[in-house]
Amino acid sequence: MPAIEPTAGTSPLVQPELSLASANTFPAFDPQKVTVVYILGGPGSGKGTQSANLVRDYGLVHLSAGDLLRQEQDTKGSEYGQLIKDHIKNGTIVPMEITVKLLENAMRSNLDSNSTGKFLIDGFPRKMDQAIFFEQSVCPSKCTIFLDCPEDVMRERLLNRGKTSGRSDDNEESIVKRFRTFLETSMPVVDHFAAENKVVRVPAVGTVESVYEGVVEGLAEKGIAPTK
Ligand code: ADP
Ligand code: C5P
Ligand code: MG
């Protein structure tokens, strides 16, 4: 069954402004009870890799927006499959209603099953509209970990990952497009949260372990400590 039920009537994709305007003015989850930490960075900066360490040490539940989209894309009967596939290959951003709904559904089912209520949301928000809509209608975030990595390092990692990932976007042509989207569309989100002093910036070059040390130090400065 698709994670997002096909909508009767107007598709949210047809009138995004309408959907934004009619968004709840209150979040679905109480930020006193639910914690949201975002992890952002360019493609190949190491978000998924560092997320595994954070899950191990901080009691966080990992939700990758890209993984949820790929799962929806491959779900039989999803009305958004082809659209998601096209955006991923082109490195462009999927309409935010889809991604926000997938995240909200995943958070809700996790909370239903007795979770810690602490979420690490990987690769989201990638565009200002996603950020505003999610913070207003789902849950305001506590902070954002930003993995800062030069393109040449990311390119090498992605091409290497592409040897085994089977991903439609781990190739030269898609990588160039993803870098452009990151710079033009996603960096403004990092800058937005940085202006609110909610960003932990971590240099993401070096070994997985040395990058993780930077993550732990940065989180400590924001008062976030490991649970074990
Ligand atoms: P992202 O989720 O940001 O796209 P990944 O965590 O999937 O990035 O990492 C991209 C690739 O680079 C993977 O093959 C991963 O094993 C590798 N990788 C991640 N961090 C490092 C690192 N610090 N040094 C070398 N390779 C890394
Ligand atoms: O994070 P990941 O590299 O797995 O994302 C793969 C693709 O999924 C992105 O290039 C983009 O097309 C789509 N995506 C999106 N919005 C997000 C996260 C991912 O449109 N917040
Ligand atoms: Mg990833």
Tab-separated table of C-alpha atoms and ligand atoms in Angstrom:
chain	number	residue	atom	x	y	z
A	1	MET	CA	0.000	0.000	0.000
A	2	PRO	CA	1.436	3.430	-0.827
A	3	ALA	CA	2.473	5.446	2.217
A	4	ILE	CA	0.512	8.333	0.806
A	5	GLU	CA	-3.001	7.438	-0.175
A	6	PRO	CA	-4.016	8.832	-3.557
A	7	THR	CA	-6.052	11.958	-2.906
A	8	ALA	CA	-9.625	12.301	-3.972
A	9	GLY	CA	-10.278	15.661	-5.613
A	10	THR	CA	-7.522	18.202	-6.057
A	11	SER	CA	-3.981	16.890	-6.032
A	12	PRO	CA	-1.782	18.796	-3.575
A	13	LEU	CA	0.690	19.093	-6.439
A	14	VAL	CA	-1.627	21.158	-8.574
A	15	GLN	CA	-2.042	24.028	-6.177
A	16	PRO	CA	0.958	24.163	-3.864
A	17	GLU	CA	0.198	27.733	-2.761
A	18	LEU	CA	-3.280	26.703	-1.719
A	19	SER	CA	-1.905	23.792	0.296
A	20	LEU	CA	0.635	26.038	1.980
A	21	ALA	CA	-1.927	28.663	2.834
A	22	SER	CA	-4.286	26.093	4.267
A	23	ALA	CA	-1.595	24.354	6.318
A	24	ASN	CA	-2.304	23.993	10.015
A	25	THR	CA	-1.112	26.999	11.910
A	26	PHE	CA	-0.112	24.711	14.762
A	27	PRO	CA	2.326	21.781	14.592
A	28	ALA	CA	1.045	18.180	14.675
A	29	PHE	CA	3.622	17.272	17.341
A	30	ASP	CA	4.422	19.153	20.540
A	31	PRO	CA	8.105	20.207	20.462
A	32	GLN	CA	8.142	19.809	24.283
A	33	LYS	CA	7.549	16.086	23.746
A	34	VAL	CA	9.067	15.447	20.330
A	35	THR	CA	12.606	16.434	19.370
A	36	VAL	CA	13.614	17.023	15.768
A	37	VAL	CA	17.241	17.383	14.693
A	38	TYR	CA	17.976	17.815	10.992
A	39	ILE	CA	21.174	16.615	9.334
A	40	LEU	CA	22.018	18.459	6.118
A	41	GLY	CA	24.952	18.675	3.731
A	42	GLY	CA	25.633	18.244	0.046
A	43	PRO	CA	25.132	14.903	-1.684
A	44	GLY	CA	27.850	12.537	-0.489
A	45	SER	CA	28.828	14.708	2.489
A	46	GLY	CA	28.205	11.722	4.798
A	47	LYS	CA	24.730	12.344	6.233
A	48	GLY	CA	23.669	8.693	6.201
A	49	THR	CA	27.038	7.539	7.525
A	50	GLN	CA	27.077	9.976	10.440
A	51	SER	CA	23.398	9.295	11.144
A	52	ALA	CA	24.255	5.678	11.976
A	53	ASN	CA	26.688	6.893	14.658
A	54	LEU	CA	24.148	9.333	16.049
A	55	VAL	CA	21.457	6.665	16.279
A	56	ARG	CA	23.871	4.431	18.186
A	57	ASP	CA	24.884	7.100	20.730
A	58	TYR	CA	21.997	9.568	21.073
A	59	GLY	CA	18.840	7.430	21.097
A	60	LEU	CA	17.690	9.133	17.920
A	61	VAL	CA	15.331	7.576	15.391
A	62	HIS	CA	16.720	8.032	11.876
A	63	LEU	CA	14.375	9.129	9.116
A	64	SER	CA	15.967	9.749	5.718
A	65	ALA	CA	13.781	11.835	3.414
A	66	GLY	CA	15.577	10.366	0.378
A	67	ASP	CA	15.020	6.783	1.593
A	68	LEU	CA	11.318	7.477	2.233
A	69	LEU	CA	10.981	8.933	-1.262
A	70	ARG	CA	12.766	5.949	-2.853
A	71	GLN	CA	10.496	3.604	-0.893
A	72	GLU	CA	7.378	5.468	-2.081
A	73	GLN	CA	8.754	5.510	-5.631
A	74	ASP	CA	9.013	1.720	-5.590
A	75	THR	CA	5.628	1.153	-3.964
A	76	LYS	CA	3.068	-0.438	-6.239
A	77	GLY	CA	0.033	1.759	-6.636
A	78	SER	CA	1.681	5.017	-5.604
A	79	GLU	CA	0.406	7.844	-7.756
A	80	TYR	CA	3.676	9.708	-7.180
A	81	GLY	CA	6.126	6.958	-8.237
A	82	GLN	CA	7.067	8.306	-11.656
A	83	LEU	CA	7.215	11.909	-10.467
A	84	ILE	CA	9.581	10.993	-7.628
A	85	LYS	CA	11.724	8.914	-9.991
A	86	ASP	CA	12.120	11.862	-12.402
A	87	HIS	CA	13.057	14.317	-9.648
A	88	ILE	CA	15.625	11.970	-8.117
A	89	LYS	CA	17.344	11.298	-11.451
A	90	ASN	CA	17.441	15.042	-12.202
A	91	GLY	CA	18.568	15.978	-8.719
A	92	THR	CA	15.608	18.320	-8.305
A	93	ILE	CA	13.364	18.684	-5.291
A	94	VAL	CA	10.174	16.645	-5.055
A	95	PRO	CA	7.086	18.793	-4.281
A	96	MET	CA	7.200	19.345	-0.564
A	97	GLU	CA	3.693	18.088	0.264
A	98	ILE	CA	4.816	14.566	-0.652
A	99	THR	CA	8.009	14.583	1.410
A	100	VAL	CA	6.464	16.284	4.430
A	101	LYS	CA	3.557	13.821	4.426
A	102	LEU	CA	5.946	10.835	4.216
A	103	LEU	CA	7.948	12.201	7.156
A	104	GLU	CA	4.871	12.984	9.229
A	105	ASN	CA	3.484	9.480	8.615
A	106	ALA	CA	6.817	7.886	9.559
A	107	MET	CA	7.044	9.979	12.748
A	108	ARG	CA	3.480	9.138	13.712
A	109	SER	CA	3.904	5.395	13.280
A	110	ASN	CA	7.165	5.508	15.192
A	111	LEU	CA	5.575	7.443	18.061
A	112	ASP	CA	2.724	4.906	18.098
A	113	SER	CA	5.262	2.162	18.681
A	114	ASN	CA	6.719	3.598	21.860
A	115	SER	CA	9.688	5.452	20.436
A	116	THR	CA	12.031	7.860	22.215
A	117	GLY	CA	10.292	10.698	20.374
A	118	LYS	CA	13.688	11.975	19.251
A	119	PHE	CA	14.078	12.126	15.495
A	120	LEU	CA	17.117	12.663	13.290
A	121	ILE	CA	15.774	13.797	9.939
A	122	ASP	CA	18.333	13.226	7.209
A	123	GLY	CA	18.409	15.247	3.988
A	124	PHE	CA	15.532	17.502	4.896
A	125	PRO	CA	14.582	20.352	4.563
A	126	ARG	CA	16.205	20.774	1.145
A	127	LYS	CA	14.206	23.866	0.165
A	128	MET	CA	12.795	26.841	2.086
A	129	ASP	CA	9.176	25.863	1.421
A	130	GLN	CA	9.797	22.431	2.993
A	131	ALA	CA	11.384	24.075	6.023
A	132	ILE	CA	8.573	26.540	6.618
A	133	PHE	CA	5.779	24.039	5.997
A	134	PHE	CA	7.305	21.316	8.195
A	135	GLU	CA	8.134	23.655	11.089
A	136	GLN	CA	4.613	25.106	11.026
A	137	SER	CA	2.560	22.001	10.463
A	138	VAL	CA	4.599	19.073	11.836
A	139	CYS	CA	7.204	20.073	14.431
A	140	PRO	CA	9.709	22.898	14.949
A	141	SER	CA	13.313	21.642	14.970
A	142	LYS	CA	15.806	21.887	17.803
A	143	CYS	CA	18.895	22.244	15.633
A	144	THR	CA	20.542	21.355	12.316
A	145	ILE	CA	23.806	19.484	11.873
A	146	PHE	CA	25.442	20.786	8.688
A	147	LEU	CA	28.159	18.622	7.158
A	148	ASP	CA	30.354	21.034	5.247
A	149	CYS	CA	32.198	19.244	2.448
A	150	PRO	CA	33.887	20.411	-0.779
A	151	GLU	CA	32.450	19.227	-4.085
A	152	ASP	CA	35.554	17.332	-5.208
A	153	VAL	CA	35.418	15.169	-2.068
A	154	MET	CA	31.678	14.609	-2.430
A	155	ARG	CA	32.040	13.744	-6.127
A	156	GLU	CA	34.658	11.097	-5.411
A	157	ARG	CA	32.549	9.561	-2.632
A	158	LEU	CA	29.408	9.512	-4.785
A	159	LEU	CA	31.136	7.916	-7.782
A	160	ASN	CA	32.579	5.329	-5.448
A	161	ARG	CA	29.161	4.708	-3.847
A	162	GLY	CA	27.693	4.464	-7.363
A	163	LYS	CA	29.725	1.309	-8.046
A	164	THR	CA	27.422	-0.611	-5.711
A	165	SER	CA	24.470	1.602	-4.703
A	166	GLY	CA	22.292	0.945	-7.733
A	167	ARG	CA	21.049	4.544	-7.349
A	168	SER	CA	19.878	6.296	-10.508
A	169	ASP	CA	21.559	9.527	-9.366
A	170	ASP	CA	25.070	8.342	-8.404
A	171	ASN	CA	26.507	9.176	-11.849
A	172	GLU	CA	28.414	12.183	-13.277
A	173	GLU	CA	25.417	13.714	-15.023
A	174	SER	CA	23.074	13.584	-12.019
A	175	ILE	CA	25.835	14.582	-9.594
A	176	VAL	CA	26.424	17.893	-11.427
A	177	LYS	CA	22.690	18.649	-11.220
A	178	ARG	CA	22.519	17.676	-7.537
A	179	PHE	CA	25.412	19.998	-6.697
A	180	ARG	CA	23.634	22.873	-8.425
A	181	THR	CA	20.379	22.174	-6.556
A	182	PHE	CA	22.263	21.974	-3.292
A	183	LEU	CA	23.960	25.351	-3.784
A	184	GLU	CA	20.982	27.237	-5.158
A	185	THR	CA	18.098	25.674	-3.245
A	186	SER	CA	19.339	23.881	-0.131
A	187	MET	CA	22.090	26.191	1.156
A	188	PRO	CA	19.541	28.971	1.794
A	189	VAL	CA	17.877	26.618	4.300
A	190	VAL	CA	21.159	26.167	6.169
A	191	ASP	CA	21.685	29.941	6.105
A	192	HIS	CA	18.145	30.491	7.410
A	193	PHE	CA	18.665	28.260	10.450
A	194	ALA	CA	22.195	29.633	10.960
A	195	ALA	CA	20.709	33.127	11.281
A	196	GLU	CA	18.634	31.692	14.161
A	197	ASN	CA	21.817	30.263	15.710
A	198	LYS	CA	20.483	26.721	15.286
A	199	VAL	CA	23.228	25.231	13.102
A	200	VAL	CA	26.092	22.985	14.162
A	201	ARG	CA	28.595	23.304	11.294
A	202	VAL	CA	30.995	20.389	11.019
A	203	PRO	CA	33.847	20.077	8.496
A	204	ALA	CA	33.090	16.756	6.780
A	205	VAL	CA	36.485	15.940	5.250
A	206	GLY	CA	38.590	13.272	6.954
A	207	THR	CA	37.782	9.869	8.329
A	208	VAL	CA	34.271	8.921	9.420
A	209	GLU	CA	35.525	8.880	13.005
A	210	SER	CA	37.159	12.325	12.890
A	211	VAL	CA	34.059	13.877	11.313
A	212	TYR	CA	31.943	12.270	14.014
A	213	GLU	CA	34.143	13.810	16.715
A	214	GLY	CA	33.255	17.194	15.220
A	215	VAL	CA	29.565	16.308	15.290
A	216	VAL	CA	29.707	15.284	18.952
A	217	GLU	CA	31.601	18.470	19.897
A	218	GLY	CA	29.162	20.663	17.985
A	219	LEU	CA	26.132	19.036	19.572
A	220	ALA	CA	27.678	19.427	23.037
A	221	GLU	CA	27.922	23.170	22.382
A	222	LYS	CA	24.160	23.152	21.789
A	223	GLY	CA	23.617	21.258	25.054
A	224	ILE	CA	22.902	17.914	23.358
A	225	ALA	CA	24.762	15.009	24.956
A	226	PRO	CA	24.969	11.313	24.067
A	227	THR	CA	22.579	9.055	25.977
A	228	LYS	CA	25.291	6.404	26.269
B	1	ADP	P1	25.003	11.285	2.032
B	1	ADP	O1	23.957	10.532	2.830
B	1	ADP	O2	25.310	12.626	2.588
B	1	ADP	O3	24.711	11.349	0.559
B	1	ADP	P2	26.677	8.949	2.621
B	1	ADP	O4	26.696	8.840	4.110
B	1	ADP	O5	25.837	7.988	1.868
B	1	ADP	O6	26.360	10.468	2.153
B	1	ADP	O7	28.179	8.838	2.137
B	1	ADP	C1	28.495	8.857	0.745
B	1	ADP	C2	29.588	7.813	0.488
B	1	ADP	O8	30.792	8.262	1.082
B	1	ADP	C3	29.299	6.444	1.063
B	1	ADP	O9	29.795	5.468	0.184
B	1	ADP	C4	30.058	6.445	2.398
B	1	ADP	O10	30.471	5.156	2.761
B	1	ADP	C5	31.240	7.333	2.076
B	1	ADP	N1	31.690	8.145	3.221
B	1	ADP	C6	30.924	8.783	4.134
B	1	ADP	N2	31.690	9.490	4.999
B	1	ADP	C7	32.967	9.307	4.611
B	1	ADP	C8	34.231	9.782	5.107
B	1	ADP	N3	34.312	10.579	6.176
B	1	ADP	N4	35.334	9.396	4.446
B	1	ADP	C9	35.260	8.605	3.363
B	1	ADP	N5	34.120	8.097	2.850
B	1	ADP	C10	32.971	8.449	3.460
B	2	C5P	O1	19.168	12.570	0.478
B	2	C5P	P1	19.263	11.774	-0.789
B	2	C5P	O2	20.573	11.989	-1.509
B	2	C5P	O3	18.948	10.335	-0.595
B	2	C5P	O4	18.129	12.375	-1.734
B	2	C5P	C1	17.959	11.868	-3.050
B	2	C5P	C2	17.000	12.749	-3.838
B	2	C5P	O5	15.695	12.744	-3.252
B	2	C5P	C3	17.347	14.233	-3.939
B	2	C5P	O6	18.355	14.495	-4.910
B	2	C5P	C4	15.986	14.803	-4.355
B	2	C5P	O7	15.678	14.533	-5.705
B	2	C5P	C5	15.046	13.983	-3.470
B	2	C5P	N1	14.799	14.676	-2.178
B	2	C5P	C6	13.896	15.736	-2.148
B	2	C5P	N2	13.643	16.386	-0.980
B	2	C5P	C7	14.278	16.013	0.157
B	2	C5P	C8	15.195	14.932	0.150
B	2	C5P	C9	15.440	14.279	-1.057
B	2	C5P	O8	13.316	16.108	-3.189
B	2	C5P	N3	14.054	16.678	1.299
B	3	MG	MG	22.038	9.760	2.224
